[in-house]
């Protein structure tokens, strides 16, 4: 089963496709799309709807997952850190795909079956992963991994 995981940070949408099982996670690919956090909300909504549809169409995952950030303290941060996932949920519903939501607190030693930190787990436990990849992509991978 392939899972497409998403992670947002300021100005960047990261996504990572994983395959395999929770005990044997396998990296497929990752990428990112940049976006303007200052754009008006209707344009931001359109960007995310179009981008999510394009990424899902190109990758054809069986399921979706995302890491919900709890870091937003101001309205503008909340808008680009959480608002897009409402759009992802709608896109998933329109495509009859299940979508899982995870917070960073789910990426534990017990959940990942790894004694080190969550980023170390990505480098040690995920098969076929790149030699070097950004932590923002690893957070997208962790969301997908937890849904395997």
C-alpha atoms as an extended CHARMM CRD file, in Angstrom:
* protein
*
       148  EXT
         1         1  UNK       CA              0.0000000000        0.0000000000        0.0000000000  PROA      1               0.0000000000
         2         2  UNK       CA              1.4260000000        3.3940000000       -0.9470000000  PROA      2               0.0000000000
         3         3  UNK       CA              0.8870000000        6.3580000000        1.3360000000  PROA      3               0.0000000000
         4         4  UNK       CA              1.5210000000        9.9600000000        0.3440000000  PROA      4               0.0000000000
         5         5  UNK       CA              2.4800000000       12.0450000000        3.3580000000  PROA      5               0.0000000000
         6         6  UNK       CA              2.4770000000       15.8470000000        3.5800000000  PROA      6               0.0000000000
         7         7  UNK       CA              4.1830000000       18.3830000000        5.8050000000  PROA      7               0.0000000000
         8         8  UNK       CA              3.8790000000       22.1720000000        5.7540000000  PROA      8               0.0000000000
         9         9  UNK       CA              6.3110000000       24.8100000000        6.8510000000  PROA      9               0.0000000000
        10        10  UNK       CA              6.5060000000       28.4840000000        6.0320000000  PROA      10              0.0000000000
        11        11  UNK       CA              6.4280000000       28.7910000000        2.2610000000  PROA      11              0.0000000000
        12        12  UNK       CA              6.9530000000       25.0910000000        1.5300000000  PROA      12              0.0000000000
        13        13  UNK       CA              4.7350000000       22.0600000000        1.0410000000  PROA      13              0.0000000000
        14        14  UNK       CA              6.7740000000       18.8650000000        1.4180000000  PROA      14              0.0000000000
        15        15  UNK       CA              5.4740000000       15.4740000000        0.4120000000  PROA      15              0.0000000000
        16        16  UNK       CA              6.8650000000       11.9720000000        0.5750000000  PROA      16              0.0000000000
        17        17  UNK       CA              5.5450000000        8.6950000000       -0.7730000000  PROA      17              0.0000000000
        18        18  UNK       CA              6.1280000000        5.5660000000        1.2790000000  PROA      18              0.0000000000
        19        19  UNK       CA              5.3940000000        1.9120000000        0.6490000000  PROA      19              0.0000000000
        20        20  UNK       CA              5.7280000000       -1.2820000000        2.6530000000  PROA      20              0.0000000000
        21        21  UNK       CA              4.5310000000       -1.8250000000        6.2040000000  PROA      21              0.0000000000
        22        22  UNK       CA              4.9300000000       -0.0770000000        9.5520000000  PROA      22              0.0000000000
        23        23  UNK       CA              7.6720000000       -2.6190000000       10.4100000000  PROA      23              0.0000000000
        24        24  UNK       CA              9.3210000000       -2.4050000000        6.9710000000  PROA      24              0.0000000000
        25        25  UNK       CA              8.8330000000        1.1310000000        5.5950000000  PROA      25              0.0000000000
        26        26  UNK       CA             10.1620000000        1.8430000000        2.1100000000  PROA      26              0.0000000000
        27        27  UNK       CA             10.9050000000        5.2270000000        0.6200000000  PROA      27              0.0000000000
        28        28  UNK       CA              9.5030000000        5.8700000000       -2.8630000000  PROA      28              0.0000000000
        29        29  UNK       CA             10.0730000000        9.5950000000       -3.4650000000  PROA      29              0.0000000000
        30        30  UNK       CA              9.8620000000       13.0760000000       -1.9840000000  PROA      30              0.0000000000
        31        31  UNK       CA              9.5660000000       16.5890000000       -3.3250000000  PROA      31              0.0000000000
        32        32  UNK       CA              8.3580000000       20.0420000000       -2.3500000000  PROA      32              0.0000000000
        33        33  UNK       CA              6.3980000000       22.9490000000       -3.7570000000  PROA      33              0.0000000000
        34        34  UNK       CA              7.0310000000       26.4950000000       -2.6550000000  PROA      34              0.0000000000
        35        35  UNK       CA              4.1820000000       28.9460000000       -2.0510000000  PROA      35              0.0000000000
        36        36  UNK       CA              3.7360000000       32.5770000000       -1.0680000000  PROA      36              0.0000000000
        37        37  UNK       CA              2.5110000000       32.8480000000        2.5310000000  PROA      37              0.0000000000
        38        38  UNK       CA              1.4710000000       36.4680000000        1.8920000000  PROA      38              0.0000000000
        39        39  UNK       CA             -0.9710000000       35.6850000000       -0.9200000000  PROA      39              0.0000000000
        40        40  UNK       CA             -4.6760000000       36.3560000000       -0.3000000000  PROA      40              0.0000000000
        41        41  UNK       CA             -6.5980000000       33.4020000000        1.1600000000  PROA      41              0.0000000000
        42        42  UNK       CA             -8.6610000000       32.6740000000       -1.9910000000  PROA      42              0.0000000000
        43        43  UNK       CA             -5.4680000000       32.4110000000       -4.0760000000  PROA      43              0.0000000000
        44        44  UNK       CA             -3.8520000000       30.2510000000       -1.3810000000  PROA      44              0.0000000000
        45        45  UNK       CA             -6.8870000000       27.9570000000       -1.3340000000  PROA      45              0.0000000000
        46        46  UNK       CA             -6.7540000000       27.6560000000       -5.1190000000  PROA      46              0.0000000000
        47        47  UNK       CA             -3.0130000000       26.9460000000       -5.0610000000  PROA      47              0.0000000000
        48        48  UNK       CA             -3.4030000000       24.1400000000       -2.5350000000  PROA      48              0.0000000000
        49        49  UNK       CA             -6.4250000000       22.5620000000       -4.1960000000  PROA      49              0.0000000000
        50        50  UNK       CA             -4.6570000000       22.5340000000       -7.5510000000  PROA      50              0.0000000000
        51        51  UNK       CA             -1.3360000000       21.3540000000       -6.0960000000  PROA      51              0.0000000000
        52        52  UNK       CA             -2.8470000000       18.5570000000       -3.9990000000  PROA      52              0.0000000000
        53        53  UNK       CA             -4.8520000000       17.3420000000       -7.0040000000  PROA      53              0.0000000000
        54        54  UNK       CA             -1.7840000000       17.4040000000       -9.2650000000  PROA      54              0.0000000000
        55        55  UNK       CA              0.4540000000       15.5710000000       -6.7830000000  PROA      55              0.0000000000
        56        56  UNK       CA             -2.1840000000       12.9350000000       -6.0290000000  PROA      56              0.0000000000
        57        57  UNK       CA             -2.9550000000       12.4400000000       -9.7160000000  PROA      57              0.0000000000
        58        58  UNK       CA              0.7330000000       12.0470000000      -10.5770000000  PROA      58              0.0000000000
        59        59  UNK       CA              1.5060000000        9.6110000000       -7.7180000000  PROA      59              0.0000000000
        60        60  UNK       CA             -1.7730000000        7.6520000000       -7.3950000000  PROA      60              0.0000000000
        61        61  UNK       CA             -1.4200000000        6.7970000000       -3.6680000000  PROA      61              0.0000000000
        62        62  UNK       CA             -3.7440000000        4.3850000000       -1.8900000000  PROA      62              0.0000000000
        63        63  UNK       CA             -4.0590000000        6.6830000000        1.1160000000  PROA      63              0.0000000000
        64        64  UNK       CA             -2.9820000000       10.1280000000        2.3510000000  PROA      64              0.0000000000
        65        65  UNK       CA             -1.4790000000       11.3540000000        5.6120000000  PROA      65              0.0000000000
        66        66  UNK       CA             -0.2220000000       14.6420000000        6.9580000000  PROA      66              0.0000000000
        67        67  UNK       CA              1.6590000000       16.0660000000        9.8870000000  PROA      67              0.0000000000
        68        68  UNK       CA             -0.4150000000       18.7050000000       11.5980000000  PROA      68              0.0000000000
        69        69  UNK       CA              1.8420000000       21.3980000000       13.0070000000  PROA      69              0.0000000000
        70        70  UNK       CA              0.9870000000       22.8110000000       16.3910000000  PROA      70              0.0000000000
        71        71  UNK       CA              3.5480000000       25.6050000000       15.9460000000  PROA      71              0.0000000000
        72        72  UNK       CA              1.2090000000       28.3230000000       14.6690000000  PROA      72              0.0000000000
        73        73  UNK       CA              0.7910000000       31.0710000000       17.2330000000  PROA      73              0.0000000000
        74        74  UNK       CA             -0.5020000000       33.8930000000       15.0100000000  PROA      74              0.0000000000
        75        75  UNK       CA             -3.4160000000       33.9750000000       12.5790000000  PROA      75              0.0000000000
        76        76  UNK       CA             -1.1540000000       34.2400000000        9.5270000000  PROA      76              0.0000000000
        77        77  UNK       CA              0.8720000000       31.2060000000       10.6680000000  PROA      77              0.0000000000
        78        78  UNK       CA             -2.2400000000       29.1610000000       11.3370000000  PROA      78              0.0000000000
        79        79  UNK       CA             -3.5280000000       30.0590000000        7.8750000000  PROA      79              0.0000000000
        80        80  UNK       CA             -0.5830000000       28.4780000000        6.0490000000  PROA      80              0.0000000000
        81        81  UNK       CA              0.1260000000       25.6900000000        8.5570000000  PROA      81              0.0000000000
        82        82  UNK       CA             -3.3990000000       24.2850000000        9.0170000000  PROA      82              0.0000000000
        83        83  UNK       CA             -5.7860000000       25.8220000000        6.4630000000  PROA      83              0.0000000000
        84        84  UNK       CA             -4.3130000000       23.7880000000        3.5510000000  PROA      84              0.0000000000
        85        85  UNK       CA             -5.0630000000       20.5020000000        5.3000000000  PROA      85              0.0000000000
        86        86  UNK       CA             -8.7650000000       21.2840000000        5.2820000000  PROA      86              0.0000000000
        87        87  UNK       CA             -8.4200000000       21.5480000000        1.5110000000  PROA      87              0.0000000000
        88        88  UNK       CA             -6.4620000000       18.2720000000        1.4110000000  PROA      88              0.0000000000
        89        89  UNK       CA             -9.2550000000       16.5760000000        3.3650000000  PROA      89              0.0000000000
        90        90  UNK       CA            -11.8140000000       17.8630000000        0.8510000000  PROA      90              0.0000000000
        91        91  UNK       CA             -9.6680000000       16.6830000000       -2.0840000000  PROA      91              0.0000000000
        92        92  UNK       CA             -9.3050000000       13.2790000000       -0.4150000000  PROA      92              0.0000000000
        93        93  UNK       CA            -13.0820000000       13.0830000000        0.0830000000  PROA      93              0.0000000000
        94        94  UNK       CA            -13.6920000000       13.9590000000       -3.5830000000  PROA      94              0.0000000000
        95        95  UNK       CA            -11.2710000000       11.1990000000       -4.6170000000  PROA      95              0.0000000000
        96        96  UNK       CA            -12.5790000000        8.6520000000       -2.0700000000  PROA      96              0.0000000000
        97        97  UNK       CA             -9.1710000000        8.4620000000       -0.3880000000  PROA      97              0.0000000000
        98        98  UNK       CA             -8.7130000000        8.0180000000        3.3310000000  PROA      98              0.0000000000
        99        99  UNK       CA             -6.5630000000       10.6330000000        5.0300000000  PROA      99              0.0000000000
       100       100  UNK       CA             -4.8190000000       10.3700000000        8.3910000000  PROA      100             0.0000000000
       101       101  UNK       CA             -3.6810000000       13.2230000000       10.6040000000  PROA      101             0.0000000000
       102       102  UNK       CA             -0.6490000000       12.9890000000       12.8890000000  PROA      102             0.0000000000
       103       103  UNK       CA              1.0560000000       15.3980000000       15.2390000000  PROA      103             0.0000000000
       104       104  UNK       CA              4.7210000000       15.2750000000       16.1280000000  PROA      104             0.0000000000
       105       105  UNK       CA              3.7640000000       13.6020000000       19.4120000000  PROA      105             0.0000000000
       106       106  UNK       CA              2.8170000000       10.4240000000       17.5150000000  PROA      106             0.0000000000
       107       107  UNK       CA              6.3600000000        9.9390000000       16.2000000000  PROA      107             0.0000000000
       108       108  UNK       CA              7.5480000000        8.1420000000       19.3290000000  PROA      108             0.0000000000
       109       109  UNK       CA              9.9610000000        5.3330000000       20.0350000000  PROA      109             0.0000000000
       110       110  UNK       CA              7.0040000000        3.0000000000       20.5030000000  PROA      110             0.0000000000
       111       111  UNK       CA              5.2340000000        4.1290000000       17.3250000000  PROA      111             0.0000000000
       112       112  UNK       CA              8.3620000000        3.9120000000       15.1790000000  PROA      112             0.0000000000
       113       113  UNK       CA             10.0330000000        0.9470000000       16.8490000000  PROA      113             0.0000000000
       114       114  UNK       CA             13.2930000000        2.8860000000       17.1530000000  PROA      114             0.0000000000
       115       115  UNK       CA             15.2360000000        3.9560000000       20.2290000000  PROA      115             0.0000000000
       116       116  UNK       CA             16.6830000000        7.1750000000       18.7470000000  PROA      116             0.0000000000
       117       117  UNK       CA             14.9010000000       10.3400000000       17.6940000000  PROA      117             0.0000000000
       118       118  UNK       CA             12.3480000000       10.5520000000       14.8850000000  PROA      118             0.0000000000
       119       119  UNK       CA             14.8360000000       11.8640000000       12.3070000000  PROA      119             0.0000000000
       120       120  UNK       CA             17.3040000000        9.1310000000       13.1720000000  PROA      120             0.0000000000
       121       121  UNK       CA             14.5000000000        6.6130000000       12.7150000000  PROA      121             0.0000000000
       122       122  UNK       CA             13.9960000000        7.9050000000        9.1650000000  PROA      122             0.0000000000
       123       123  UNK       CA             17.6710000000        7.4130000000        8.3600000000  PROA      123             0.0000000000
       124       124  UNK       CA             17.9830000000        4.0180000000       10.0300000000  PROA      124             0.0000000000
       125       125  UNK       CA             14.6350000000        2.2970000000        9.4670000000  PROA      125             0.0000000000
       126       126  UNK       CA             13.3830000000        3.5190000000        6.0780000000  PROA      126             0.0000000000
       127       127  UNK       CA             14.6990000000        1.3860000000        3.2370000000  PROA      127             0.0000000000
       128       128  UNK       CA             15.8200000000        2.9070000000       -0.0830000000  PROA      128             0.0000000000
       129       129  UNK       CA             15.8630000000        6.4600000000        1.2980000000  PROA      129             0.0000000000
       130       130  UNK       CA             18.2630000000        9.0740000000       -0.0900000000  PROA      130             0.0000000000
       131       131  UNK       CA             21.6150000000        9.5080000000        1.6380000000  PROA      131             0.0000000000
       132       132  UNK       CA             20.7070000000       13.0700000000        2.6010000000  PROA      132             0.0000000000
       133       133  UNK       CA             17.2370000000       14.5740000000        2.7500000000  PROA      133             0.0000000000
       134       134  UNK       CA             15.7320000000       17.4940000000        4.6450000000  PROA      134             0.0000000000
       135       135  UNK       CA             13.9830000000       17.1430000000        7.9920000000  PROA      135             0.0000000000
       136       136  UNK       CA             10.8550000000       18.7520000000        6.4930000000  PROA      136             0.0000000000
       137       137  UNK       CA             10.6460000000       15.8560000000        4.0050000000  PROA      137             0.0000000000
       138       138  UNK       CA             11.2900000000       13.3930000000        6.8420000000  PROA      138             0.0000000000
       139       139  UNK       CA              8.2710000000       14.8230000000        8.6890000000  PROA      139             0.0000000000
       140       140  UNK       CA              6.1450000000       14.0930000000        5.6050000000  PROA      140             0.0000000000
       141       141  UNK       CA              7.6810000000       10.5930000000        5.5090000000  PROA      141             0.0000000000
       142       142  UNK       CA              6.8900000000       10.0770000000        9.1980000000  PROA      142             0.0000000000
       143       143  UNK       CA              3.2210000000       10.9320000000        8.5950000000  PROA      143             0.0000000000
       144       144  UNK       CA              3.1010000000        8.4050000000        5.7560000000  PROA      144             0.0000000000
       145       145  UNK       CA              5.0490000000        5.7920000000        7.7640000000  PROA      145             0.0000000000
       146       146  UNK       CA              2.6180000000        6.0130000000       10.6730000000  PROA      146             0.0000000000
       147       147  UNK       CA             -0.2290000000        5.2610000000        8.2410000000  PROA      147             0.0000000000
       148       148  UNK       CA              1.3820000000        2.1490000000        6.7370000000  PROA      148             0.0000000000
